[in-house]
Amino acid sequence: MAEGGATLEYTPTWVVAVVCTVIVAISLFVERFLHYLGKFLKKKKQKPLFEALQKIKEELMLLGFISLLLAVFQGRIAKICIPKDLATKWMPCEKDEEKNASTTAHFQSFFSFISPHGTGRRLLAEASSSEEYCSADEGKAPLLSTTALHHLHIFIFVLAVAHVTFCALTILFGGAKIRQWKHWEDSVSKEEYDAEEVLKTKYTHVHEHDFIKNRFRGVGKSAFLGWLHSFFKQFYGSVNKSDYTTLRLGFIMNHCRGNPKFDFHKYLMRAFDADFKKVVGISWYLWLFVVLFLLLNVHGWHAYFWIAFIPVILLLAVGTKLEHVISQLAHEVAEKHVAVEGDLVVKPSDDHFWFHRPRLVLLLIHVILFQNSFEIAVFFWIWIQYGFDSCIMGRIVFIIPRLVLGVFVQFLCSYSTLPLYALVTQMGTSFNKAIFDEDVQEGLVGWAKQAKKKMGLKKAANNGPTQVGQKQTFPTAVQLAKVSDDQKQSAMEEGNNAGEITPERNSNGVHK
């Protein structure tokens, strides 16, 4: 009874059985739901989304392990004693008995619907037990009370759930925005397949093209006006039809010239789904971010208010940069040509991106989404755990801006920045592996592994170069023998495209 409640020795067996049944039933329901959701995604051949689901399962397993550690070691952690002067430094709230009493009362009332007079009493008893243990040594205080450990446990769970939820909502809304571009793809494909239009000799006046009008005219060579235009462009019509059709044609002409029927929109969706699994996870550097701001949550510093500006600043910087990449592509064409034969074609290049790495944008979006989820999760956790008037929550003048900025980031990232990212990052020198169908991807990966294995065996055996060259063709034959007739045709078409992706050029820039 010293720990604030009866042990299992004096608990009715029917109570233990009922509680266990409920907990196991809920756990099995969630596990079966995720299992059948995974089977549904595999049946629909949504491999990227299936891998994202596996990532969520990994996060849940990590949370379960954290919960287990906290549950097992909470007694020992509560009995770790430190000097009292250290226990009163860097406090999130000023030490005040009246405030502590009100906070405890709010915590008890919140959990009263789960276990009336049970949870609060047990936590208070355990907290007092840890304080009594350390008070035996004069000038000592517990490192972390049982109540604080319980609060920390809930915070980690709320943070992970908020991150997965808000990332999923952002991806769903962003994906819905990209799907709206499908009618642009259909209209362009219909024009390209019109026989009369194809036979006509077409000349394009560069400065009269809608893409150049929107991105170059009125801005010109002024770097300041270019960046200013890009900054405001992300808030209205971040991508229009002329942007989509021009960037689409630039991608096709540079990466798959031999396949004029290439479905660029389908490729965008595949690449977008593949990136989802990277965004939904919580990486180690994001956990470091959590620890850092838990450390800086000192009374009077208003750390949670200032961190609300970090995702906003990063999001505006990313959106401005993506818009500026489109403007740079327009400037390159407008400064070199007055009129061109055929359609206007831009040239993708990694040089337009930060550090020549288009994938760096995805990392920044990952950080933005997590930081925004962290801010919103902290707000709701403090509100439910300690109440709206808690000293950790801060004054109302700090709370309202935090909520407004969080909603702003969520909306802008879903409907502007994320669709921009999906389109503009395809304007790099290389392309995403999603350009191939899943069957072709698996065939290429299998061939590469077998070829690498054969090369390693032959090098180990010190055979001649002629024999090695003969054996290298064997894995390809094996892969083609396993592909069905439809898959063969798809693989041959994509193979022709791959031959056009990196054509050899002579010194004059003409294809050999």
Coordinates of C-alpha atoms in Angstrom, one line a residue:
M1 CA 0.0 0.0 0.0
A2 CA 3.0 2.2 0.2
E3 CA 2.9 2.7 -3.6
G4 CA -0.7 4.1 -3.4
G5 CA -2.8 1.1 -4.4
A6 CA -3.5 -2.6 -4.0
T7 CA -1.1 -5.1 -5.7
L8 CA -2.3 -8.0 -7.9
E9 CA -2.3 -10.1 -4.8
Y10 CA -5.4 -8.2 -3.5
T11 CA -7.0 -7.3 -6.9
P12 CA -10.1 -9.3 -8.0
T13 CA -9.3 -11.7 -10.8
W14 CA -12.3 -10.6 -12.9
V15 CA -10.9 -7.0 -12.9
V16 CA -7.5 -8.2 -14.1
A17 CA -9.1 -10.4 -16.8
V18 CA -11.4 -7.5 -18.0
V19 CA -8.5 -5.0 -18.2
C20 CA -6.3 -7.5 -20.0
T21 CA -9.0 -8.3 -22.5
V22 CA -9.7 -4.7 -23.3
I23 CA -6.0 -3.9 -23.8
V24 CA -5.3 -7.0 -25.9
A25 CA -8.5 -6.4 -28.0
I26 CA -7.5 -2.8 -28.8
S27 CA -3.9 -3.8 -29.6
L28 CA -5.0 -6.7 -31.9
F29 CA -7.5 -4.4 -33.6
V30 CA -4.8 -1.8 -34.5
E31 CA -2.4 -4.6 -35.5
R32 CA -4.9 -6.3 -37.8
F33 CA -6.0 -2.9 -39.3
L34 CA -2.4 -2.1 -40.2
H35 CA -1.9 -5.6 -41.6
Y36 CA -5.0 -5.5 -43.9
L37 CA -4.1 -2.0 -44.9
G38 CA -0.7 -3.2 -46.0
K39 CA -2.3 -6.1 -47.9
F40 CA -4.6 -3.6 -49.6
L41 CA -1.8 -1.3 -50.7
K42 CA 0.2 -4.3 -52.0
K43 CA -2.8 -5.5 -53.9
K44 CA -3.2 -2.0 -55.5
K45 CA 0.6 -2.1 -56.3
Q46 CA 1.1 1.0 -54.1
K47 CA 4.6 0.0 -53.0
P48 CA 5.8 3.4 -51.9
L49 CA 2.7 3.8 -49.6
F50 CA 3.2 0.3 -48.3
E51 CA 6.8 1.2 -47.4
A52 CA 5.5 4.3 -45.7
L53 CA 3.2 2.1 -43.7
Q54 CA 6.1 0.0 -42.6
K55 CA 7.9 3.1 -41.5
I56 CA 4.9 4.0 -39.3
K57 CA 5.1 0.5 -37.8
E58 CA 8.7 1.1 -37.0
E59 CA 7.9 4.3 -35.2
L60 CA 5.2 2.6 -33.2
M61 CA 7.7 -0.1 -32.2
L62 CA 10.1 2.5 -31.1
L63 CA 7.4 4.2 -29.1
G64 CA 6.6 0.8 -27.5
F65 CA 10.2 0.3 -26.6
I66 CA 10.4 3.8 -25.0
S67 CA 7.3 3.1 -23.1
L68 CA 8.7 -0.2 -21.8
L69 CA 11.9 1.5 -20.7
L70 CA 10.0 4.2 -18.8
A71 CA 7.7 1.7 -17.2
V72 CA 10.5 -0.6 -16.1
F73 CA 13.0 2.0 -14.9
Q74 CA 10.7 4.7 -13.5
G75 CA 11.2 3.5 -9.9
R76 CA 14.9 3.5 -10.2
I77 CA 15.0 6.9 -12.0
A78 CA 12.9 8.4 -9.3
K79 CA 15.3 7.3 -6.7
I80 CA 18.3 9.0 -8.4
C81 CA 19.2 11.9 -6.1
I82 CA 20.9 15.2 -7.1
P83 CA 21.8 18.3 -5.1
K84 CA 18.9 20.6 -4.4
D85 CA 20.6 23.6 -6.0
L86 CA 20.8 21.8 -9.3
A87 CA 17.2 20.8 -9.0
T88 CA 16.1 24.4 -8.9
K89 CA 18.1 25.6 -12.0
W90 CA 16.7 26.0 -15.5
M91 CA 13.1 25.6 -14.4
P92 CA 10.2 25.9 -16.9
C93 CA 8.1 27.5 -14.2
E94 CA 8.9 29.4 -11.1
K95 CA 8.8 27.3 -7.9
D96 CA 5.5 28.1 -6.2
E97 CA 3.5 25.9 -3.9
E98 CA 0.1 27.3 -5.0
K99 CA 0.8 26.8 -8.7
N100 CA 2.0 23.3 -8.1
A101 CA -1.1 22.5 -6.2
S102 CA -3.3 23.8 -9.0
T103 CA -1.4 21.9 -11.7
T104 CA -1.7 18.7 -9.7
A105 CA -5.4 19.3 -9.2
H106 CA -5.9 19.8 -13.0
F107 CA -3.9 16.6 -13.7
Q108 CA -6.0 14.6 -11.3
S109 CA -9.3 15.9 -12.8
F110 CA -8.1 15.1 -16.3
F111 CA -7.4 11.5 -15.5
S112 CA -10.4 11.0 -13.2
F113 CA -12.6 9.7 -16.1
I114 CA -10.1 6.9 -16.7
S115 CA -9.6 5.8 -13.1
P116 CA -11.5 7.8 -10.5
H117 CA -9.4 8.6 -7.5
G118 CA -6.8 6.1 -8.8
T119 CA -4.2 7.5 -11.1
G120 CA -3.8 10.8 -9.4
R121 CA -3.5 9.3 -6.0
R122 CA -1.0 6.7 -7.2
L123 CA 1.2 9.2 -8.9
L124 CA 1.1 11.5 -5.9
A125 CA 2.0 8.7 -3.6
E126 CA 4.9 7.6 -5.8
A127 CA 6.1 11.2 -6.2
S128 CA 6.0 11.7 -2.4
S129 CA 7.8 8.3 -2.0
S130 CA 10.7 9.4 -4.2
E131 CA 10.9 12.7 -2.4
E132 CA 11.0 11.0 1.0
Y133 CA 13.8 8.6 -0.3
C134 CA 16.0 11.5 -1.4
S135 CA 15.1 13.8 1.6
A136 CA 16.8 11.2 3.8
D137 CA 20.0 12.7 2.6
E138 CA 20.1 16.3 3.5
G139 CA 20.3 18.7 0.6
K140 CA 19.2 16.1 -2.0
A141 CA 16.3 16.0 -4.4
P142 CA 15.0 13.4 -6.9
L143 CA 16.4 13.6 -10.4
L144 CA 12.9 13.1 -11.9
S145 CA 9.7 12.3 -10.1
T146 CA 7.4 9.5 -11.1
T147 CA 4.7 12.1 -12.0
A148 CA 7.2 13.9 -14.3
L149 CA 8.2 10.6 -15.9
H150 CA 4.5 9.9 -16.6
H151 CA 4.1 13.3 -18.2
L152 CA 7.2 12.8 -20.3
H153 CA 5.8 9.4 -21.4
I154 CA 2.6 11.0 -22.6
F155 CA 4.5 13.8 -24.4
I156 CA 6.6 11.5 -26.5
F157 CA 3.5 9.5 -27.5
V158 CA 1.5 12.7 -28.4
L159 CA 4.5 14.0 -30.4
A160 CA 4.8 10.9 -32.5
V161 CA 1.1 10.6 -33.2
A162 CA 0.9 14.3 -34.1
H163 CA 3.8 14.0 -36.5
V164 CA 2.5 11.0 -38.3
T165 CA -1.0 12.5 -38.5
F166 CA 0.0 16.0 -39.8
C167 CA 2.5 14.5 -42.3
A168 CA -0.2 12.2 -43.6
L169 CA -2.7 15.1 -43.9
T170 CA -0.1 17.2 -45.7
I171 CA 0.8 14.4 -48.2
L172 CA -2.9 13.7 -48.8
F173 CA -3.8 17.3 -49.5
G174 CA -0.6 17.9 -51.5
G175 CA -1.4 14.7 -53.6
A176 CA -4.9 15.9 -54.2
K177 CA -3.5 19.2 -55.5
I178 CA -1.1 17.4 -57.9
R179 CA -4.0 15.2 -59.1
Q180 CA -5.7 18.3 -60.3
W181 CA -2.9 18.7 -62.9
K182 CA -4.1 15.5 -64.7
H183 CA -6.3 17.4 -67.0
W184 CA -3.3 19.5 -68.1
E185 CA -1.5 16.2 -69.0
D186 CA -4.5 15.0 -70.9
S187 CA -4.9 18.2 -72.9
V188 CA -1.2 18.3 -73.8
S189 CA -1.2 14.6 -74.8
K190 CA -4.2 15.2 -77.0
E191 CA -2.5 18.1 -78.8
E192 CA 0.7 16.1 -79.3
Y193 CA -1.2 13.2 -80.9
D194 CA -3.1 15.5 -83.3
A195 CA -1.8 14.5 -86.8
E196 CA -2.5 17.9 -88.4
E197 CA -0.7 19.8 -85.6
V198 CA 2.3 17.5 -85.8
L199 CA 2.8 18.0 -89.6
K200 CA 2.7 21.8 -89.3
T201 CA 6.0 23.6 -89.0
K202 CA 5.8 25.6 -85.8
Y203 CA 7.8 28.6 -84.6
T204 CA 7.5 29.9 -81.1
H205 CA 8.2 33.6 -80.3
V206 CA 9.9 33.2 -77.0
H207 CA 8.9 36.5 -75.4
E208 CA 5.3 36.0 -76.3
H209 CA 5.1 32.6 -74.7
D210 CA 2.9 32.5 -71.5
F211 CA 5.7 30.8 -69.6
I212 CA 8.2 33.7 -70.4
K213 CA 5.5 36.3 -69.8
N214 CA 4.8 35.0 -66.3
R215 CA 8.4 34.4 -65.3
F216 CA 10.6 36.9 -67.1
R217 CA 8.8 39.9 -68.4
G218 CA 8.5 42.7 -65.8
V219 CA 11.4 41.2 -63.9
G220 CA 14.2 41.0 -66.5
K221 CA 17.8 40.6 -65.3
S222 CA 17.2 42.2 -61.9
A223 CA 18.2 39.6 -59.2
F224 CA 16.3 41.5 -56.5
L225 CA 13.1 41.7 -58.5
G226 CA 13.5 38.1 -59.5
W227 CA 13.7 36.9 -55.9
L228 CA 10.9 39.3 -54.8
H229 CA 8.6 37.9 -57.5
S230 CA 9.4 34.4 -56.5
F231 CA 8.7 35.1 -52.9
F232 CA 5.1 36.4 -53.6
K233 CA 4.4 33.9 -56.4
Q234 CA 4.3 31.0 -53.9
F235 CA 1.2 32.5 -52.3
Y236 CA -1.0 32.6 -55.5
G237 CA -0.9 30.3 -58.5
S238 CA 2.4 28.7 -57.6
V239 CA 2.0 26.4 -60.6
N240 CA -0.1 27.1 -63.6
K241 CA -0.6 25.3 -66.9
S242 CA 2.2 27.0 -68.8
D243 CA 4.6 26.1 -66.0
Y244 CA 3.5 22.5 -66.0
T245 CA 3.6 22.0 -69.8
T246 CA 6.9 23.7 -70.2
L247 CA 8.7 21.9 -67.4
R248 CA 7.1 18.6 -68.6
L249 CA 8.4 19.1 -72.1
G250 CA 11.9 20.0 -70.7
F251 CA 12.0 16.8 -68.7
I252 CA 10.9 14.6 -71.6
M253 CA 13.3 16.2 -74.1
N254 CA 16.2 15.8 -71.7
H255 CA 15.5 12.4 -70.1
C256 CA 13.3 10.4 -72.4
R257 CA 13.3 11.9 -75.8
G258 CA 12.6 8.5 -77.4
N259 CA 9.3 8.1 -75.7
P260 CA 6.9 10.9 -76.7
K261 CA 4.0 9.1 -75.1
F262 CA 5.7 9.4 -71.6
D263 CA 3.1 10.0 -68.9
F264 CA 4.8 12.8 -66.9
H265 CA 1.9 13.1 -64.5
K266 CA 2.0 9.4 -63.6
Y267 CA 5.7 9.7 -63.0
L268 CA 5.2 12.7 -60.7
M269 CA 2.7 10.7 -58.6
R270 CA 5.0 7.7 -58.3
A271 CA 7.9 9.9 -57.3
F272 CA 5.7 11.8 -54.8
D273 CA 4.5 8.6 -53.2
A274 CA 8.1 7.3 -52.9
D275 CA 9.1 10.5 -51.0
F276 CA 6.2 10.1 -48.6
K277 CA 7.9 7.2 -46.7
K278 CA 10.9 9.4 -46.0
V279 CA 8.9 12.3 -44.7
V280 CA 6.6 10.3 -42.3
G281 CA 9.5 8.9 -40.2
I282 CA 11.2 10.5 -37.3
S283 CA 15.0 10.5 -37.9
W284 CA 17.7 10.7 -35.2
Y285 CA 18.4 14.4 -35.9
L286 CA 14.7 15.2 -35.3
W287 CA 14.9 13.6 -31.9
L288 CA 18.0 15.8 -31.1
F289 CA 15.8 18.8 -32.0
V290 CA 13.2 17.6 -29.4
V291 CA 15.8 17.2 -26.7
L292 CA 17.3 20.6 -27.5
F293 CA 14.0 22.5 -27.1
L294 CA 13.1 20.5 -24.0
L295 CA 16.4 21.8 -22.6
L296 CA 15.7 25.4 -23.7
N297 CA 12.2 25.5 -22.2
V298 CA 13.3 27.8 -19.4
H299 CA 11.0 30.2 -17.6
G300 CA 11.1 33.6 -19.2
W301 CA 12.9 32.5 -22.4
H302 CA 9.6 31.7 -24.3
A303 CA 11.4 29.1 -26.3
Y304 CA 8.2 27.5 -27.7
F305 CA 7.1 30.9 -29.0
W306 CA 10.4 31.4 -30.9
I307 CA 10.6 27.9 -32.4
A308 CA 7.2 28.6 -34.1
F309 CA 9.0 30.9 -36.5
I310 CA 11.6 28.2 -37.6
P311 CA 9.2 26.2 -39.8
V312 CA 7.7 29.4 -41.2
I313 CA 11.1 30.8 -42.2
L314 CA 12.3 27.5 -43.7
L315 CA 9.0 27.0 -45.6
L316 CA 9.1 30.5 -47.1
A317 CA 12.8 30.0 -48.0
V318 CA 12.0 26.7 -49.7
G319 CA 9.0 28.0 -51.6
T320 CA 10.9 31.0 -52.8
K321 CA 13.8 28.9 -54.0
L322 CA 11.5 26.5 -55.9
E323 CA 9.8 29.4 -57.6
H324 CA 13.1 31.0 -58.4
V325 CA 14.3 27.8 -60.1
I326 CA 11.4 28.0 -62.5
S327 CA 12.3 31.7 -63.1
Q328 CA 15.9 30.8 -63.8
L329 CA 14.8 28.2 -66.4
A330 CA 12.7 30.9 -68.1
H331 CA 15.6 33.4 -67.9
E332 CA 18.0 31.0 -69.6
V333 CA 15.7 30.6 -72.6
A334 CA 14.6 34.3 -72.8
E335 CA 18.2 35.6 -72.7
K336 CA 19.4 33.3 -75.5
H337 CA 16.6 33.1 -78.0
V338 CA 14.1 35.4 -79.6
A339 CA 12.3 32.7 -81.5
V340 CA 12.7 28.9 -81.7
E341 CA 11.5 26.2 -84.0
G342 CA 9.0 23.9 -82.4
D343 CA 8.0 24.2 -78.8
L344 CA 9.8 26.1 -76.0
V345 CA 12.2 23.7 -74.3
V346 CA 14.0 24.4 -71.0
K347 CA 17.1 22.6 -69.9
P348 CA 17.0 21.0 -66.4
S349 CA 20.2 21.3 -64.3
D350 CA 21.3 20.7 -60.7
D351 CA 23.1 24.0 -60.8
H352 CA 19.8 25.8 -60.0
F353 CA 19.5 24.1 -56.6
W354 CA 21.2 24.7 -53.3
F355 CA 24.6 22.9 -53.2
H356 CA 23.6 21.3 -56.6
R357 CA 21.4 18.9 -54.7
P358 CA 17.7 18.9 -55.5
R359 CA 17.0 16.2 -52.8
L360 CA 18.1 18.7 -50.2
V361 CA 14.7 20.3 -50.5
L362 CA 13.0 17.0 -49.3
L363 CA 15.2 17.1 -46.2
L364 CA 14.1 20.6 -45.4
I365 CA 10.4 19.8 -45.9
H366 CA 10.9 16.8 -43.5
V367 CA 12.3 19.2 -40.9
I368 CA 9.6 21.8 -41.5
L369 CA 6.8 19.2 -41.1
F370 CA 8.3 17.8 -37.9
Q371 CA 8.9 21.2 -36.3
N372 CA 5.4 22.3 -37.1
S373 CA 4.0 19.0 -35.7
F374 CA 6.2 19.4 -32.6
E375 CA 4.8 22.9 -32.0
I376 CA 1.2 21.8 -32.3
A377 CA 1.8 18.7 -30.2
V378 CA 3.4 20.7 -27.4
F379 CA 0.4 23.1 -27.4
F380 CA -2.2 20.4 -27.1
W381 CA -0.1 18.3 -24.6
I382 CA 0.3 21.3 -22.2
W383 CA -3.4 22.2 -22.6
I384 CA -4.6 18.7 -21.7
Q385 CA -1.9 18.0 -19.2
Y386 CA -1.6 21.2 -17.2
G387 CA -4.4 23.5 -18.4
F388 CA -4.6 26.6 -20.5
D389 CA -3.5 28.8 -17.7
S390 CA -0.3 26.8 -17.0
C391 CA 2.9 28.8 -16.8
I392 CA 4.4 26.5 -19.4
M393 CA 1.7 27.5 -21.9
G394 CA 2.7 31.2 -21.6
R395 CA 0.7 34.3 -22.0
I396 CA -2.1 34.7 -24.5
V397 CA 0.0 37.1 -26.6
F398 CA 2.4 34.2 -27.2
I399 CA -0.2 31.5 -27.7
I400 CA -2.3 33.0 -30.5
P401 CA 0.6 33.6 -32.9
R402 CA 1.9 30.1 -32.3
L403 CA -1.5 28.6 -33.4
V404 CA -1.8 31.0 -36.4
L405 CA 1.7 30.2 -37.6
G406 CA 1.1 26.4 -37.2
V407 CA -2.1 26.5 -39.3
F408 CA -0.4 28.8 -41.9
V409 CA 2.5 26.4 -42.3
Q410 CA 0.2 23.4 -42.6
F411 CA -1.9 25.1 -45.3
L412 CA 0.9 26.6 -47.3
C413 CA 3.0 23.4 -47.3
S414 CA 0.0 21.3 -48.4
Y415 CA -1.3 23.4 -51.2
S416 CA 1.8 25.3 -52.5
T417 CA 5.2 24.1 -51.4
L418 CA 4.7 20.4 -51.6
P419 CA 3.2 20.4 -55.2
L420 CA 6.0 22.8 -56.1
Y421 CA 8.5 20.4 -54.8
A422 CA 7.1 17.5 -56.7
L423 CA 7.3 19.3 -60.0
V424 CA 10.5 21.5 -59.7
T425 CA 12.8 18.8 -58.2
Q426 CA 12.4 16.9 -61.5
M427 CA 14.3 19.8 -63.1
G428 CA 17.6 18.4 -61.9
T429 CA 20.3 16.8 -64.1
S430 CA 19.3 13.2 -63.1
F431 CA 15.9 11.6 -62.7
N432 CA 14.1 9.6 -60.0
K433 CA 14.0 5.8 -60.3
A434 CA 10.2 6.1 -60.3
I435 CA 10.5 6.8 -64.1
F436 CA 10.4 3.0 -64.4
D437 CA 7.4 0.9 -63.5
E438 CA 7.8 -1.3 -60.4
D439 CA 8.3 -4.5 -62.5
V440 CA 11.1 -2.9 -64.5
Q441 CA 12.7 -1.5 -61.3
E442 CA 12.7 -5.0 -59.8
G443 CA 14.2 -6.4 -62.9
L444 CA 16.9 -3.8 -63.1
V445 CA 17.8 -4.2 -59.4
G446 CA 17.9 -8.0 -59.7
W447 CA 20.1 -7.8 -62.8
A448 CA 22.5 -5.4 -61.1
K449 CA 22.8 -7.6 -58.0
Q450 CA 23.5 -10.7 -60.1
A451 CA 25.9 -8.9 -62.3
K452 CA 27.8 -7.6 -59.3
K453 CA 27.9 -11.0 -57.7
K454 CA 29.2 -12.6 -60.9
M455 CA 31.9 -10.0 -61.3
G456 CA 33.0 -10.6 -57.7
L457 CA 33.2 -14.3 -58.2
K458 CA 35.2 -14.0 -61.4
K459 CA 37.6 -11.5 -59.9
A460 CA 38.2 -13.8 -57.0
A461 CA 38.8 -16.7 -59.4
N462 CA 41.2 -14.5 -61.5
N463 CA 39.6 -15.5 -64.8
G464 CA 40.3 -13.7 -68.1
P465 CA 38.5 -10.6 -69.2
T466 CA 36.8 -12.4 -72.1
Q467 CA 35.1 -15.0 -69.9
V468 CA 33.9 -12.3 -67.5
G469 CA 32.4 -10.3 -70.4
Q470 CA 30.6 -13.5 -71.6
K471 CA 29.2 -14.2 -68.1
Q472 CA 27.9 -10.6 -67.6
T473 CA 25.2 -11.2 -70.2
F474 CA 23.8 -14.2 -68.3
P475 CA 21.9 -12.3 -65.6
T476 CA 20.1 -10.3 -68.3
A477 CA 19.0 -13.4 -70.1
V478 CA 17.7 -14.8 -66.8
Q479 CA 15.8 -11.7 -66.0
L480 CA 14.2 -11.4 -69.5
A481 CA 13.2 -15.1 -69.3
K482 CA 11.2 -14.4 -66.1
V483 CA 9.3 -11.4 -67.5
S484 CA 5.8 -11.8 -69.0
D485 CA 5.0 -10.7 -72.6
D486 CA 3.5 -7.4 -71.4
Q487 CA 6.4 -6.7 -69.1
K488 CA 8.8 -7.5 -71.9
Q489 CA 7.2 -4.8 -74.1
S490 CA 7.3 -2.3 -71.2
A491 CA 10.9 -3.1 -70.4
M492 CA 11.9 -2.7 -74.1
E493 CA 10.2 0.6 -74.3
E494 CA 11.8 1.9 -71.1
G495 CA 15.1 0.4 -72.3
N496 CA 14.9 2.5 -75.4
N497 CA 14.2 5.5 -73.3
A498 CA 17.2 4.8 -71.1
G499 CA 19.3 4.8 -74.2
E500 CA 18.2 8.3 -74.8
I501 CA 18.8 9.5 -71.3
T502 CA 22.5 10.0 -71.5
P503 CA 23.4 10.1 -75.2
E504 CA 27.0 10.6 -76.2
R505 CA 27.8 13.9 -77.8
N506 CA 30.8 15.1 -79.8
S507 CA 32.5 18.4 -79.2
N508 CA 29.9 20.3 -81.2
G509 CA 27.1 18.9 -79.0
V510 CA 25.6 16.7 -81.8
H511 CA 24.3 13.2 -81.0
K512 CA 26.5 10.4 -82.3

